Amino acid sequence: MAEYILEMKDIVKSFYGITVLRGVNFGVRPGEVHVLLGENGAGKSTLMKILSGVYKADSGDILIDGEKATVRDPAHSLALGIGMVYQELSLVPEVSVVENIWLGNLPANKMKFVDWEAAKKKTKQIFDELGIDIDINAKTSSYDLGIQQLIEIFRVISKDVKIVILDEPTSSLTDVEVEKLFHIISELKKQGISFVYITHKLEEVFEIGDRVTVLRDGSTIGSTIENIGETTEDDLVRMMVGRTIDEQYPKVSSVTPEVMLEARGVSDGKNFFDVSFALHKGEVLGVAGLVGSGRSNLARALFGLRRLTKGEIIYKGKRYTPKNPSHAIENRFGLITKDRKDGLLLHMPIRTNICVSKKDGLVKGGFRLRGNENKEAEKYIKLLNIDASSPGQKARDLSGGNQQKVAVARWICNGTELFIMDEPTRGVDVGARVEVYNLINEITANGGAVLMISSDMPELLGISDNIMVMKKGRVTAMLESGECTQELILEKAAGSEIK
Ligand SMILES: Nc1ncnc2c1ncn2[C@@H]1O[C@H](COP(=O)(O)OP(=O)(O)OP(=O)(O)O)[C@@H](O)[C@H]1O
Ligand SMILES: [Mg+2]
């Protein structure tokens, strides 16, 4: 057997004259988990999309089992044994879970009819083995992003592939689901399946990785790290960003005794029940919970995207009934969703995305002033270090993490006071995270408040003043972050469900 099941040699790729991959070499061994690291915009997804046939390299070679291969398109890539789980989900929300998994790949029975029963049985079996309780006949859109991410992963691994590319597979998963995913990966590794694993969560590198390659600005930094045991998180950060980061969680507490928003026994009748909490001026209230804890729906309800069936909300001392998002925005609420596609106008320029809900100084006689918008956008591009060629660049052409920064910038730009953030650093690299945290510090120092849903435990503990834990729609604990631990949060969030 060849040492490498897959090799990419001297891969070069540019978009509109800008080179994003500058001669990358990359090799995958049979049965290994090869971690691909790099800052937002380093070129990780582009490199993998060349492998999966989404893009064509300008030059360079791909070798599969030692033989030169031309990947024509994604279907061809799959036929070559390469399966890719994309960073942005590609499920069809309107069809059932089982249909999504088997779409275009249904098992046929002897008579060449589509064998739905076999498909259902196999799907059910996979989910059962993983201990995931989901109705495979239900509409995919009825599940939240974490489950959808798992569905997307199963869709790829259920096919006959030799190499699985996982582009930030855990960005919407909580620890318990991540454990499940890691379990599947180790099982498949035993069968000789290889993985390319892209992540911004460095602790995962040590848990799941066999070797690591770091990309920076379209080039590999050093050679592939053969032995993960000999490297540290600090080394990896230095390779990725070219400097050390002293403080990964630069928390400055600005919490005051003044209550900004109080929820009293609110329910939506379906996803969360009898939830009470107080969010103070200057506070970051973290919300912990597993997939299905109801916390994202709570966030949506506060923003007027779901109806409350019970309970009341007091906002700035007055009774407040969420009506719809524009009403929420008028009241200086802002919502940063974890699904970037919801929060961004992907086909519009960065400028429009950042300035969309701000009028002051940007609109005259009903027209938007492009020059002023450009200036405003440039301010945030600089402040958040957004990797973009100009404010006119379309949001869809930004790397994932940079899209997230644009989503945050939009709310800061329009004077939001109450930020509801659902996984604010999803897909954001180590350096840029610090920038997001600094922004959160700035928001709270200026008297704003943040309700921060996060599945990232170190982030929850590092950035929140207090942490509310939810389980199956109910609040199970309210903890001061200074005096709580990851274990305690997990216990309150999962209880007996932890293996
Ligand atoms: N279709 C495209 N058109 C123009 N530019 C693109 C396109 N796709 C990617 N780019 C640019 O190529 C560079 C690399 O992007 P890529 O998505 O590969 O980064 P990444 O390493 O996956 O980052 P992230 O961690 O944020 O996902 C970025 O500067 C990005 O803006
Ligand atoms: Mg990417």
PDB file of C-alpha atoms in Angstrom, residues 87-194:
ATOM      1  CA  GLN A  87     -18.665  24.002   6.777  1.00  0.00           C
ATOM      2  CA  GLU A  88     -22.006  25.473   5.759  1.00  0.00           C
ATOM      3  CA  LEU A  89     -24.739  22.857   5.835  1.00  0.00           C
ATOM      4  CA  SER A  90     -26.220  21.691   2.565  1.00  0.00           C
ATOM      5  CA  LEU A  91     -29.230  19.708   3.753  1.00  0.00           C
ATOM      6  CA  VAL A  92     -32.603  20.186   2.153  1.00  0.00           C
ATOM      7  CA  PRO A  93     -34.610  21.516   5.118  1.00  0.00           C
ATOM      8  CA  GLU A  94     -38.019  20.612   3.725  1.00  0.00           C
ATOM      9  CA  VAL A  95     -37.506  16.865   3.381  1.00  0.00           C
ATOM     10  CA  SER A  96     -37.182  14.199   6.041  1.00  0.00           C
ATOM     11  CA  VAL A  97     -33.998  13.272   7.845  1.00  0.00           C
ATOM     12  CA  VAL A  98     -33.824   9.889   6.171  1.00  0.00           C
ATOM     13  CA  GLU A  99     -34.325  11.406   2.725  1.00  0.00           C
ATOM     14  CA  ASN A 100     -31.523  13.853   3.345  1.00  0.00           C
ATOM     15  CA  ILE A 101     -29.171  11.103   4.347  1.00  0.00           C
ATOM     16  CA  TRP A 102     -29.898   8.966   1.343  1.00  0.00           C
ATOM     17  CA  LEU A 103     -30.630  11.613  -1.243  1.00  0.00           C
ATOM     18  CA  GLY A 104     -29.066  10.504  -4.510  1.00  0.00           C
ATOM     19  CA  ASN A 105     -27.713   7.375  -2.892  1.00  0.00           C
ATOM     20  CA  LEU A 106     -30.645   5.180  -1.983  1.00  0.00           C
ATOM     21  CA  PRO A 107     -29.965   1.508  -1.534  1.00  0.00           C
ATOM     22  CA  ALA A 108     -31.713  -0.443  -4.284  1.00  0.00           C
ATOM     23  CA  ASN A 109     -33.158  -3.893  -3.665  1.00  0.00           C
ATOM     24  CA  LYS A 110     -32.764  -6.847  -6.007  1.00  0.00           C
ATOM     25  CA  MET A 111     -35.527  -5.572  -8.243  1.00  0.00           C
ATOM     26  CA  LYS A 112     -33.681  -2.229  -8.525  1.00  0.00           C
ATOM     27  CA  PHE A 113     -36.433  -0.451  -6.688  1.00  0.00           C
ATOM     28  CA  VAL A 114     -35.474   2.041  -4.094  1.00  0.00           C
ATOM     29  CA  ASP A 115     -35.445   0.186  -0.852  1.00  0.00           C
ATOM     30  CA  TRP A 116     -36.834   2.666   1.620  1.00  0.00           C
ATOM     31  CA  GLU A 117     -37.233   0.114   4.324  1.00  0.00           C
ATOM     32  CA  ALA A 118     -33.535  -0.737   4.157  1.00  0.00           C
ATOM     33  CA  ALA A 119     -32.627   2.936   4.150  1.00  0.00           C
ATOM     34  CA  LYS A 120     -34.768   3.615   7.182  1.00  0.00           C
ATOM     35  CA  LYS A 121     -33.506   0.607   9.036  1.00  0.00           C
ATOM     36  CA  LYS A 122     -29.893   1.494   8.433  1.00  0.00           C
ATOM     37  CA  THR A 123     -30.420   5.114   9.403  1.00  0.00           C
ATOM     38  CA  LYS A 124     -32.256   4.204  12.557  1.00  0.00           C
ATOM     39  CA  GLN A 125     -29.479   1.795  13.440  1.00  0.00           C
ATOM     40  CA  ILE A 126     -26.781   4.443  13.026  1.00  0.00           C
ATOM     41  CA  PHE A 127     -28.641   6.899  15.226  1.00  0.00           C
ATOM     42  CA  ASP A 128     -29.448   4.271  17.824  1.00  0.00           C
ATOM     43  CA  GLU A 129     -25.841   3.215  18.041  1.00  0.00           C
ATOM     44  CA  LEU A 130     -24.919   6.795  18.656  1.00  0.00           C
ATOM     45  CA  GLY A 131     -27.592   7.196  21.259  1.00  0.00           C
ATOM     46  CA  ILE A 132     -29.231  10.016  19.372  1.00  0.00           C
ATOM     47  CA  ASP A 133     -32.929  10.194  19.774  1.00  0.00           C
ATOM     48  CA  ILE A 134     -34.311  11.543  16.554  1.00  0.00           C
ATOM     49  CA  ASP A 135     -37.315  10.837  14.403  1.00  0.00           C
ATOM     50  CA  ILE A 136     -35.848   9.992  11.020  1.00  0.00           C
ATOM     51  CA  ASN A 137     -39.182  10.619   9.326  1.00  0.00           C
ATOM     52  CA  ALA A 138     -39.429  14.149  10.673  1.00  0.00           C
ATOM     53  CA  LYS A 139     -38.721  17.178   8.544  1.00  0.00           C
ATOM     54  CA  THR A 140     -35.060  18.077   8.768  1.00  0.00           C
ATOM     55  CA  SER A 141     -35.834  21.716   9.498  1.00  0.00           C
ATOM     56  CA  SER A 142     -37.586  20.705  12.699  1.00  0.00           C
ATOM     57  CA  TYR A 143     -34.186  19.926  14.208  1.00  0.00           C
ATOM     58  CA  ASP A 144     -31.752  22.492  15.357  1.00  0.00           C
ATOM     59  CA  LEU A 145     -28.371  23.137  13.868  1.00  0.00           C
ATOM     60  CA  GLY A 146     -26.457  20.706  16.060  1.00  0.00           C
ATOM     61  CA  ILE A 147     -28.590  17.757  15.025  1.00  0.00           C
ATOM     62  CA  GLN A 148     -28.529  18.917  11.427  1.00  0.00           C
ATOM     63  CA  GLN A 149     -24.781  18.939  11.596  1.00  0.00           C
ATOM     64  CA  LEU A 150     -24.781  15.323  12.780  1.00  0.00           C
ATOM     65  CA  ILE A 151     -27.211  14.389   9.996  1.00  0.00           C
ATOM     66  CA  GLU A 152     -24.908  15.977   7.470  1.00  0.00           C
ATOM     67  CA  ILE A 153     -21.980  13.981   8.816  1.00  0.00           C
ATOM     68  CA  PHE A 154     -23.892  10.699   8.692  1.00  0.00           C
ATOM     69  CA  ARG A 155     -24.954  11.455   5.169  1.00  0.00           C
ATOM     70  CA  VAL A 156     -21.343  11.387   4.099  1.00  0.00           C
ATOM     71  CA  ILE A 157     -20.074   8.536   6.227  1.00  0.00           C
ATOM     72  CA  SER A 158     -22.972   6.309   5.254  1.00  0.00           C
ATOM     73  CA  LYS A 159     -21.533   6.284   1.751  1.00  0.00           C
ATOM     74  CA  ASP A 160     -18.711   4.082   0.717  1.00  0.00           C
ATOM     75  CA  VAL A 161     -15.851   6.521   1.225  1.00  0.00           C
ATOM     76  CA  LYS A 162     -12.162   6.109   2.033  1.00  0.00           C
ATOM     77  CA  ILE A 163     -11.502   9.680   3.029  1.00  0.00           C
ATOM     78  CA  VAL A 164     -13.878  11.885   4.941  1.00  0.00           C
ATOM     79  CA  ILE A 165     -13.299  15.622   5.065  1.00  0.00           C
ATOM     80  CA  LEU A 166     -14.906  17.277   8.054  1.00  0.00           C
ATOM     81  CA  ASP A 167     -14.849  21.058   7.771  1.00  0.00           C
ATOM     82  CA  GLU A 168     -15.466  22.356  11.307  1.00  0.00           C
ATOM     83  CA  PRO A 169     -17.851  19.533  12.181  1.00  0.00           C
ATOM     84  CA  THR A 170     -18.158  20.457  15.834  1.00  0.00           C
ATOM     85  CA  SER A 171     -18.829  24.163  15.507  1.00  0.00           C
ATOM     86  CA  SER A 172     -22.473  23.721  16.567  1.00  0.00           C
ATOM     87  CA  LEU A 173     -22.075  20.643  18.709  1.00  0.00           C
ATOM     88  CA  THR A 174     -21.915  20.556  22.462  1.00  0.00           C
ATOM     89  CA  ASP A 175     -19.423  18.407  24.363  1.00  0.00           C
ATOM     90  CA  VAL A 176     -21.719  15.428  24.640  1.00  0.00           C
ATOM     91  CA  GLU A 177     -22.340  15.291  20.889  1.00  0.00           C
ATOM     92  CA  VAL A 178     -18.687  15.916  20.172  1.00  0.00           C
ATOM     93  CA  GLU A 179     -17.865  12.828  22.221  1.00  0.00           C
ATOM     94  CA  LYS A 180     -20.311  10.856  20.090  1.00  0.00           C
ATOM     95  CA  LEU A 181     -18.747  12.136  16.918  1.00  0.00           C
ATOM     96  CA  PHE A 182     -15.263  11.288  18.151  1.00  0.00           C
ATOM     97  CA  HIS A 183     -16.449   7.818  18.948  1.00  0.00           C
ATOM     98  CA  ILE A 184     -17.696   7.365  15.366  1.00  0.00           C
ATOM     99  CA  ILE A 185     -14.431   8.687  14.003  1.00  0.00           C
ATOM    100  CA  SER A 186     -12.383   6.225  16.024  1.00  0.00           C
ATOM    101  CA  GLU A 187     -14.594   3.355  14.933  1.00  0.00           C
ATOM    102  CA  LEU A 188     -14.262   4.288  11.273  1.00  0.00           C
ATOM    103  CA  LYS A 189     -10.514   4.766  11.646  1.00  0.00           C
ATOM    104  CA  LYS A 190     -10.256   1.146  12.701  1.00  0.00           C
ATOM    105  CA  GLN A 191     -11.779   0.259   9.357  1.00  0.00           C
ATOM    106  CA  GLY A 192      -8.969   2.156   7.657  1.00  0.00           C
ATOM    107  CA  ILE A 193     -10.988   5.244   6.796  1.00  0.00           C
ATOM    108  CA  SER A 194      -8.999   8.480   6.863  1.00  0.00           C
TER     109      SER A 194
END
